Amino acid sequence: MFEGVFSGGVVKKALDREVVRIVVHDLRNFTTDKHRQVDDRPFGGLEGMVLKPEPVFRAVEAVRQDGGSKVYLLSPQGRTLDAGLARELAAEQQVVLICGRYEGVDERVAEHLADGEISIGDYVLSGGELAAAVVVDAVARFVPGVVGNEGSVRNDSFSGGILDYPQYTRPREFRGLKVPAVLFSGDHKKIERWRRKKALEKTARRRPDLVGADTLSPEDRDLLEEIPNERNNE
Ligand code: ADE
């Protein structure tokens, strides 16, 4: 499940530049029984299978480095991943991500092994692998030296606390749809202001929760004032 994701994009860049190392472990290698069984029936219930604690504890204890290591279980019950959390993880020496499978993971993993749980959104995936891949991709962007132009991480949606400004490329006109003229003005100050205004406008419309009093500068506030009050149109 990880091969495709890690062989392209920002993660591949991080691996090629050797600023990130990723090791995928198979929990079955940390079992001790003949059948290499990683799951078992739940106590108190009939349906489904639950990931056993032993292989998970053994795996984490085998791979975690002394000192700088953080252990997270991927689960819909966790803290929702956002740019802030991705940035935090990027600063860690080692992050161990535990992927749950089947119907659940023995609660002792979350309670006594993991430092926390991470969710990638309010929906249930069939396993933690896709969620872990999302975490790895989001975190890799914040590892210094991965995204060549550090400015482009800073300007990304969310990194600055708000959504991205609109981008255009050639042609200047496509099926009658024109690129905003300000972008050809050559006036960088004007372009910068326009971009900030567009980003604020989009954020205020789509994600009003992100334009709280504490996130905006006085200049941002002035720009927002200029935007006509036509919320809820998108
Ligand atoms: N495992 C199953 N669903 C998940 C989710 N939404 N986030 C993280 N891990 C998960």
mmCIF file of N, CA and C and ligand atoms in Angstrom, residues 73-77 100 118-129 131-132, ligand 1:
data_model
loop_
_atom_site.group_PDB
_atom_site.id
_atom_site.type_symbol
_atom_site.label_atom_id
_atom_site.label_comp_id
_atom_site.label_asym_id
_atom_site.label_seq_id
_atom_site.Cartn_x
_atom_site.Cartn_y
_atom_site.Cartn_z
ATOM 1 N N LEU A 73 -0.803 6.266 17.152
ATOM 2 C CA LEU A 73 -1.716 5.302 16.556
ATOM 3 C C LEU A 73 -2.648 6.057 15.620
ATOM 4 N N LEU A 74 -2.769 5.576 14.373
ATOM 5 C CA LEU A 74 -3.721 6.177 13.450
ATOM 6 C C LEU A 74 -5.101 5.648 13.806
ATOM 7 N N SER A 75 -6.028 6.545 14.070
ATOM 8 C CA SER A 75 -7.383 6.097 14.389
ATOM 9 C C SER A 75 -8.356 7.262 14.241
ATOM 10 N N PRO A 76 -9.608 6.954 13.931
ATOM 11 C CA PRO A 76 -10.579 8.048 13.783
ATOM 12 C C PRO A 76 -10.840 8.770 15.112
ATOM 13 N N GLN A 77 -10.356 8.194 16.203
ATOM 14 C CA GLN A 77 -10.575 8.836 17.512
ATOM 15 C C GLN A 77 -9.486 9.841 17.865
ATOM 16 N N GLY A 100 -3.687 0.702 12.481
ATOM 17 C CA GLY A 100 -4.671 -0.278 12.920
ATOM 18 C C GLY A 100 -5.273 -0.967 11.703
ATOM 19 N N ILE A 118 -3.780 9.898 15.996
ATOM 20 C CA ILE A 118 -3.969 10.877 14.922
ATOM 21 C C ILE A 118 -5.067 10.386 13.988
ATOM 22 N N SER A 119 -5.997 11.276 13.690
ATOM 23 C CA SER A 119 -7.052 10.998 12.712
ATOM 24 C C SER A 119 -6.826 11.893 11.501
ATOM 25 N N ILE A 120 -7.181 11.417 10.313
ATOM 26 C CA ILE A 120 -7.081 12.314 9.154
ATOM 27 C C ILE A 120 -8.449 12.835 8.748
ATOM 28 N N GLY A 121 -9.455 12.618 9.565
ATOM 29 C CA GLY A 121 -10.764 13.178 9.270
ATOM 30 C C GLY A 121 -11.870 12.332 9.848
ATOM 31 N N ASP A 122 -13.058 12.895 9.845
ATOM 32 C CA ASP A 122 -14.207 12.225 10.454
ATOM 33 C C ASP A 122 -14.868 11.240 9.499
ATOM 34 N N TYR A 123 -14.172 10.172 9.236
ATOM 35 C CA TYR A 123 -14.698 9.066 8.440
ATOM 36 C C TYR A 123 -13.856 7.863 8.813
ATOM 37 N N VAL A 124 -14.366 6.692 8.519
ATOM 38 C CA VAL A 124 -13.638 5.483 8.914
ATOM 39 C C VAL A 124 -13.024 4.810 7.692
ATOM 40 N N LEU A 125 -11.725 4.669 7.706
ATOM 41 C CA LEU A 125 -11.010 3.944 6.657
ATOM 42 C C LEU A 125 -10.923 2.483 7.074
ATOM 43 N N SER A 126 -10.639 1.628 6.113
ATOM 44 C CA SER A 126 -10.571 0.211 6.478
ATOM 45 C C SER A 126 -9.275 -0.133 7.198
ATOM 46 N N GLY A 127 -8.360 0.799 7.205
ATOM 47 C CA GLY A 127 -7.124 0.564 7.940
ATOM 48 C C GLY A 127 -6.352 1.860 8.088
ATOM 49 N N GLY A 128 -5.340 1.840 8.930
ATOM 50 C CA GLY A 128 -4.566 3.058 9.183
ATOM 51 C C GLY A 128 -3.518 3.363 8.118
ATOM 52 N N GLU A 129 -3.321 2.440 7.165
ATOM 53 C CA GLU A 129 -2.231 2.630 6.200
ATOM 54 C C GLU A 129 -2.392 3.884 5.343
ATOM 55 N N ALA A 131 -4.113 6.456 6.036
ATOM 56 C CA ALA A 131 -3.974 7.616 6.934
ATOM 57 C C ALA A 131 -2.495 7.877 7.209
ATOM 58 N N ALA A 132 -1.718 6.823 7.432
ATOM 59 C CA ALA A 132 -0.291 6.990 7.707
ATOM 60 C C ALA A 132 0.410 7.613 6.502
HETATM 61 N N1 ADE B 1 -8.128 4.496 10.632
HETATM 62 C C1 ADE B 1 -9.385 4.331 10.215
HETATM 63 N N2 ADE B 1 -9.961 5.509 9.960
HETATM 64 C C2 ADE B 1 -9.039 6.470 10.209
HETATM 65 C C3 ADE B 1 -9.033 7.886 10.141
HETATM 66 N N3 ADE B 1 -10.097 8.585 9.748
HETATM 67 N N4 ADE B 1 -7.908 8.526 10.491
HETATM 68 C C4 ADE B 1 -6.824 7.844 10.898
HETATM 69 N N5 ADE B 1 -6.771 6.514 10.985
HETATM 70 C C5 ADE B 1 -7.866 5.825 10.641
#
